[in-house]
CSV table of C-alpha atoms in Angstrom, one decimal:
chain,number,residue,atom,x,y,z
A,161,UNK,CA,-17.1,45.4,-8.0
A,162,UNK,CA,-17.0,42.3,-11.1
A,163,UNK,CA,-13.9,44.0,-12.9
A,164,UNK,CA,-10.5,42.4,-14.0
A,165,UNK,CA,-9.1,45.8,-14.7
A,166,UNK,CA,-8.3,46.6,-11.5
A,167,UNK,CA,-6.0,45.5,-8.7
A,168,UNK,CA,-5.1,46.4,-5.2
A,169,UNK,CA,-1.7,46.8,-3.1
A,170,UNK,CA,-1.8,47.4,0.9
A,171,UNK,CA,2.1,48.7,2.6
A,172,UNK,CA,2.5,49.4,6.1
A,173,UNK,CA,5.1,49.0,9.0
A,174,UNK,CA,6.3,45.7,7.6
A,175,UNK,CA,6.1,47.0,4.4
A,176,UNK,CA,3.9,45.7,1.5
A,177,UNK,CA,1.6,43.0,2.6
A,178,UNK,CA,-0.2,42.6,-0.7
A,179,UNK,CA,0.8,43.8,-4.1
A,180,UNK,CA,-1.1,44.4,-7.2
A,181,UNK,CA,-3.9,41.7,-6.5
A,182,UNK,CA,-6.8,41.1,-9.0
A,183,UNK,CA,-9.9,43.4,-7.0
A,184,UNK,CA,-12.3,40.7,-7.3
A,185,UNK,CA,-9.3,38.5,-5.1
A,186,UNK,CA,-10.7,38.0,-1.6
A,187,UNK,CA,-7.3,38.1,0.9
A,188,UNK,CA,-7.5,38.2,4.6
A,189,UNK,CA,-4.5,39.6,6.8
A,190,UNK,CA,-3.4,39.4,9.5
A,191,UNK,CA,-1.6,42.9,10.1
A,192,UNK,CA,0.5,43.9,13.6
A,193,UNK,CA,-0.7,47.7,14.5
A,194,UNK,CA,0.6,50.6,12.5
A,195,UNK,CA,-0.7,52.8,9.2
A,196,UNK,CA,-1.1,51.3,5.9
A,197,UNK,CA,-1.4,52.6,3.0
A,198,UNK,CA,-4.5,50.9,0.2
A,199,UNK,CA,-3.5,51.6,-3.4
A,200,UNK,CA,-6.0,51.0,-6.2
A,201,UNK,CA,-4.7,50.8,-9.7
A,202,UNK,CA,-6.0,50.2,-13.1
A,203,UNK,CA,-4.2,47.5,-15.3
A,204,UNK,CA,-2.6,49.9,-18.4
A,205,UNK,CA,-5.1,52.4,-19.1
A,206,UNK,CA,-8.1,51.1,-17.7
A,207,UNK,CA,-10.5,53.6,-15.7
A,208,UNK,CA,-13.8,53.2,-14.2
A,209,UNK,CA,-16.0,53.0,-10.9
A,210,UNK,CA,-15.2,51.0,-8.3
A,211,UNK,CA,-16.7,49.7,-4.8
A,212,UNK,CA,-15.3,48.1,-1.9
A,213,UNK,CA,-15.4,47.3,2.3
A,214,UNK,CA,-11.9,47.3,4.5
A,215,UNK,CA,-13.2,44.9,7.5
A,216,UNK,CA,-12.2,44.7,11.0
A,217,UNK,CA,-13.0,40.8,11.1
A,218,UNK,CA,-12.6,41.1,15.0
A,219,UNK,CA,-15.8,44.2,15.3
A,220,UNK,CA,-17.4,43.0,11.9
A,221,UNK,CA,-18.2,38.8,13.0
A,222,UNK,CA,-21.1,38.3,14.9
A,223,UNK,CA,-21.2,35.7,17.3
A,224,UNK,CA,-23.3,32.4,16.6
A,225,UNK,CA,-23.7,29.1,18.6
A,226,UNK,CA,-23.1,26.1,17.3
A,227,UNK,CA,-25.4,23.7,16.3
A,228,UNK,CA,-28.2,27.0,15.7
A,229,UNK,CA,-28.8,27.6,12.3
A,230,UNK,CA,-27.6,30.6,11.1
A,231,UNK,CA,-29.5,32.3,8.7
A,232,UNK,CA,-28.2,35.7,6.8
A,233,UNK,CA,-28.1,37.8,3.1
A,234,UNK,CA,-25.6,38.6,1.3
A,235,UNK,CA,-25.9,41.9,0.2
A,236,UNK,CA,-24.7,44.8,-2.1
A,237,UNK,CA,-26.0,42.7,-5.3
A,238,UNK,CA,-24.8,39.5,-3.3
A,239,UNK,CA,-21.1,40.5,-3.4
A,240,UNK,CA,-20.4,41.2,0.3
A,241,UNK,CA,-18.7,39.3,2.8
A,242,UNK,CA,-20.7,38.1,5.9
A,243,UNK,CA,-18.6,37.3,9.0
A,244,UNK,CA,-19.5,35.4,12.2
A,245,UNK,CA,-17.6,34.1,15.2
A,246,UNK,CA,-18.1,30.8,17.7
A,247,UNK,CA,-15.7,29.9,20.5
A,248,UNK,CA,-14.6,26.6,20.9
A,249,UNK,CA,-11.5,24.6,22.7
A,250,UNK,CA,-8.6,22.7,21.4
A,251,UNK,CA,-9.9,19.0,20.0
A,252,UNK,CA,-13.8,19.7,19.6
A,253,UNK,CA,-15.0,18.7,16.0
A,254,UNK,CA,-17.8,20.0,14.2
A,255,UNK,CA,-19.6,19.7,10.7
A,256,UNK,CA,-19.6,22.4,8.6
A,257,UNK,CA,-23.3,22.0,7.1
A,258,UNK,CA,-24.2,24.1,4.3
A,259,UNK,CA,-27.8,24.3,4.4
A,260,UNK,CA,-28.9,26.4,1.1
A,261,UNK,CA,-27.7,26.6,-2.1
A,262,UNK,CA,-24.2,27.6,-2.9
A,263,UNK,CA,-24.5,29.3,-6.1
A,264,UNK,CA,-22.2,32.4,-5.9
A,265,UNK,CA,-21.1,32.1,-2.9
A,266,UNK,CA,-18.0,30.7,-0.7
A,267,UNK,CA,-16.5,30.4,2.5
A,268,UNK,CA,-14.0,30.0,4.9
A,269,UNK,CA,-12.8,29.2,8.2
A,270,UNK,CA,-10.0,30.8,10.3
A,271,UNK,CA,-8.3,30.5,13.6
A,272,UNK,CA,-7.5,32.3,16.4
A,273,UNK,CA,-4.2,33.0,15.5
A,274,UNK,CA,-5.5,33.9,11.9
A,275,UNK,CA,-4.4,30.3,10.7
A,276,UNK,CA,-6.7,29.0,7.7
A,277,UNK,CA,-8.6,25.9,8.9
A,278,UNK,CA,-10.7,26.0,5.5
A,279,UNK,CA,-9.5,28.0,2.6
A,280,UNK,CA,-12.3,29.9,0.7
A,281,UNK,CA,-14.3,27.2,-1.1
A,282,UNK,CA,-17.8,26.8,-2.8
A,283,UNK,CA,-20.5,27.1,-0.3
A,284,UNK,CA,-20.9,23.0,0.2
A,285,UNK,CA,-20.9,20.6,3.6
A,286,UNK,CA,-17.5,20.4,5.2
A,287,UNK,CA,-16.3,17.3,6.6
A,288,UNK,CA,-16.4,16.7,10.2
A,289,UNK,CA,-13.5,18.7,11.4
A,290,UNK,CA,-10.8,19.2,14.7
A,291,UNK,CA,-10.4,22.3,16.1
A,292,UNK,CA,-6.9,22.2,17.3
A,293,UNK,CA,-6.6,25.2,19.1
A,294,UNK,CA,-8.6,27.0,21.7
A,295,UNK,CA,-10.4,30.7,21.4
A,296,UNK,CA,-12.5,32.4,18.7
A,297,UNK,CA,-13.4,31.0,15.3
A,298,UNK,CA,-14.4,32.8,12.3
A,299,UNK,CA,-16.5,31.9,9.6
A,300,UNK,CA,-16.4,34.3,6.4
A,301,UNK,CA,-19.7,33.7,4.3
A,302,UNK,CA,-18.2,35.8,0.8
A,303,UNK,CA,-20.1,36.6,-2.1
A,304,UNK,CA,-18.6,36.5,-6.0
A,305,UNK,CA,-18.1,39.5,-7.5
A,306,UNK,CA,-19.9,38.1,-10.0
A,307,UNK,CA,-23.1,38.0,-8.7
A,308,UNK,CA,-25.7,40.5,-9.6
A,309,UNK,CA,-28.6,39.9,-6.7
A,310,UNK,CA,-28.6,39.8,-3.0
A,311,UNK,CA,-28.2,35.8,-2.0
A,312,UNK,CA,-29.5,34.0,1.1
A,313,UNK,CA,-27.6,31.2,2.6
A,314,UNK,CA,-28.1,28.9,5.8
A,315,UNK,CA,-25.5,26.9,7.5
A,316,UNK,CA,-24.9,25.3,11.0
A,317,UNK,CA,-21.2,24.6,12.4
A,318,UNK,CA,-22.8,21.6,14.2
A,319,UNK,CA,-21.1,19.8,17.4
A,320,UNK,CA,-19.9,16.5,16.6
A,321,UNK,CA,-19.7,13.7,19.7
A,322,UNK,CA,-18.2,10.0,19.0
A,323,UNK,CA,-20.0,7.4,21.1
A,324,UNK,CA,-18.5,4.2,22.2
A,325,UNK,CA,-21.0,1.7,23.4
A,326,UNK,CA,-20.2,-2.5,24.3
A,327,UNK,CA,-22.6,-4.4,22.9
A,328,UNK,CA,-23.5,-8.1,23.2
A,329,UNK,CA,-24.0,-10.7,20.1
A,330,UNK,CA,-27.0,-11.1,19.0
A,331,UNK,CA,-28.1,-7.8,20.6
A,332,UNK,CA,-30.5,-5.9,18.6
A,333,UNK,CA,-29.1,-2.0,18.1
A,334,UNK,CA,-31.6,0.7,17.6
A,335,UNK,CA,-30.0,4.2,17.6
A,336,UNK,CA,-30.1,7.6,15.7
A,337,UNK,CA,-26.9,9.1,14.0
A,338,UNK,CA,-26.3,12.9,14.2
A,339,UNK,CA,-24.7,14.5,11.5
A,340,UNK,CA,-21.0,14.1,11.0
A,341,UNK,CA,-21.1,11.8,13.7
A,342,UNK,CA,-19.6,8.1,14.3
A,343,UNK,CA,-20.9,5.3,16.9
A,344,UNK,CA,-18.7,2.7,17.9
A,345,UNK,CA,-18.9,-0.5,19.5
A,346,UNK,CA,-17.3,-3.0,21.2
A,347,UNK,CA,-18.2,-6.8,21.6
A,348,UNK,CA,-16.2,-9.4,23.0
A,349,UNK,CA,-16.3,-12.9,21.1
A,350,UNK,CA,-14.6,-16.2,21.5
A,351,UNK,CA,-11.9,-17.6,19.9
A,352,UNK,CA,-13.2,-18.9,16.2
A,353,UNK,CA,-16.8,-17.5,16.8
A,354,UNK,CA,-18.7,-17.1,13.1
A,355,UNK,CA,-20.1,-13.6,12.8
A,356,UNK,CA,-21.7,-11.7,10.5
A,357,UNK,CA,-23.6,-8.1,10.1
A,358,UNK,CA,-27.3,-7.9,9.7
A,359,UNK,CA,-28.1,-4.5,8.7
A,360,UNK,CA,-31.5,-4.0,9.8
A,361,UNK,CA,-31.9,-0.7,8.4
A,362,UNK,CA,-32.3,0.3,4.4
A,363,UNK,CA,-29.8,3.4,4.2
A,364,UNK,CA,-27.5,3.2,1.3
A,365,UNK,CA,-25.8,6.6,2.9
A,366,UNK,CA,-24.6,4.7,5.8
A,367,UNK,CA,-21.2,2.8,6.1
């Protein structure tokens, strides 16, 4: 629901988690086992209709592979929250490419441990990234509650591999670079050898 007259409040065995947050505030929690109580208030006399989804982020992701595009919709006039899941282990990097437009829309990525990785951000490529932990990823793909149309968004969490590769001078290098990706390599010259770099390739995007 787009409305600034309303907030929300969440107690439970630890007592309050969240306190009078603006309802269009996306939060995510990470709660131990218990009762809670969700509270939805008006800001000073304010009434009206209202909408909204509690998620279980562990039954609601669905499980992609990385490096397969994933294609989806937001629905609900484009206001929901999508959720989807990869595994991966402690020091793998991947590129978060955002393959469609990212009008009205964000995302996010969190840890096993419920640790933010990515805060919620516009919908836009994410720079080749660590994993530092091992287990079960989540990306949240979250609509604006704004928006006033369903949205469709692509993106790939794409494996990224560093190559290192000796090479000889004068050696001609012909090779193809994956996204979010870096090739090294290594030559061996003597002492007070002249060099210089011949790009042989016109592609003001590399560096």
């Amino acid at each position: 629901t787009d409305t600034t007259q309303l907030t929300y409040s969440l107690t439970g065995p630890r007592g309050s988690e969240v306190s009078n947050l603006p309802f269009a505030q996306d939060q995510l929690l990470n709660l131990p086992a218990g009762t809670y109580q969700l509270t939805i208030a008006g800001v000073g006399t304010a009434t009206g209709s209202y909408s909204f989804q509690l998620l279980d982020v562990a039954t609601a992701a669905v499980p992609i592979t990385p490096g397969s595009p994933v294609n989806g919709v937001l629905d609900n006039l484009g206001r929901e929250t999508d959720i989807f899941s990869f595994n991966a282990t402690a020091g793998q990097r991947f590129f978060f490419d955002a393959q469609s437009s990212g009008t009205g829309v964000n995302w996010s990525l969190v840890g096993p441990l419920g640790n933010t990785v990515f805060s919620p951000q516009p919908f836009a490529d994410v720079d080749t990234t660590t994993l530092t932990l091992t287990g079960t990823y989540t990306v949240r793909i979250i609509g604006l509650t704004s928006n006033t149309t369903p949205i469709n968004y692509t993106f790939n969490v794409v494996p990224v591999t560093d190559t290192t590769q000796a090479i000889n001078l004068g050696e001609t290098i012909t090779a193809n670079l994956q996204i979010g990706q870096k090739r090294n390599y290594i030559v061996t010259a003597p002492s007070g050898t002249l060099v210089t770099f011949d790009p042989l390739t016109n592609n003001p995007n590399f560096t």
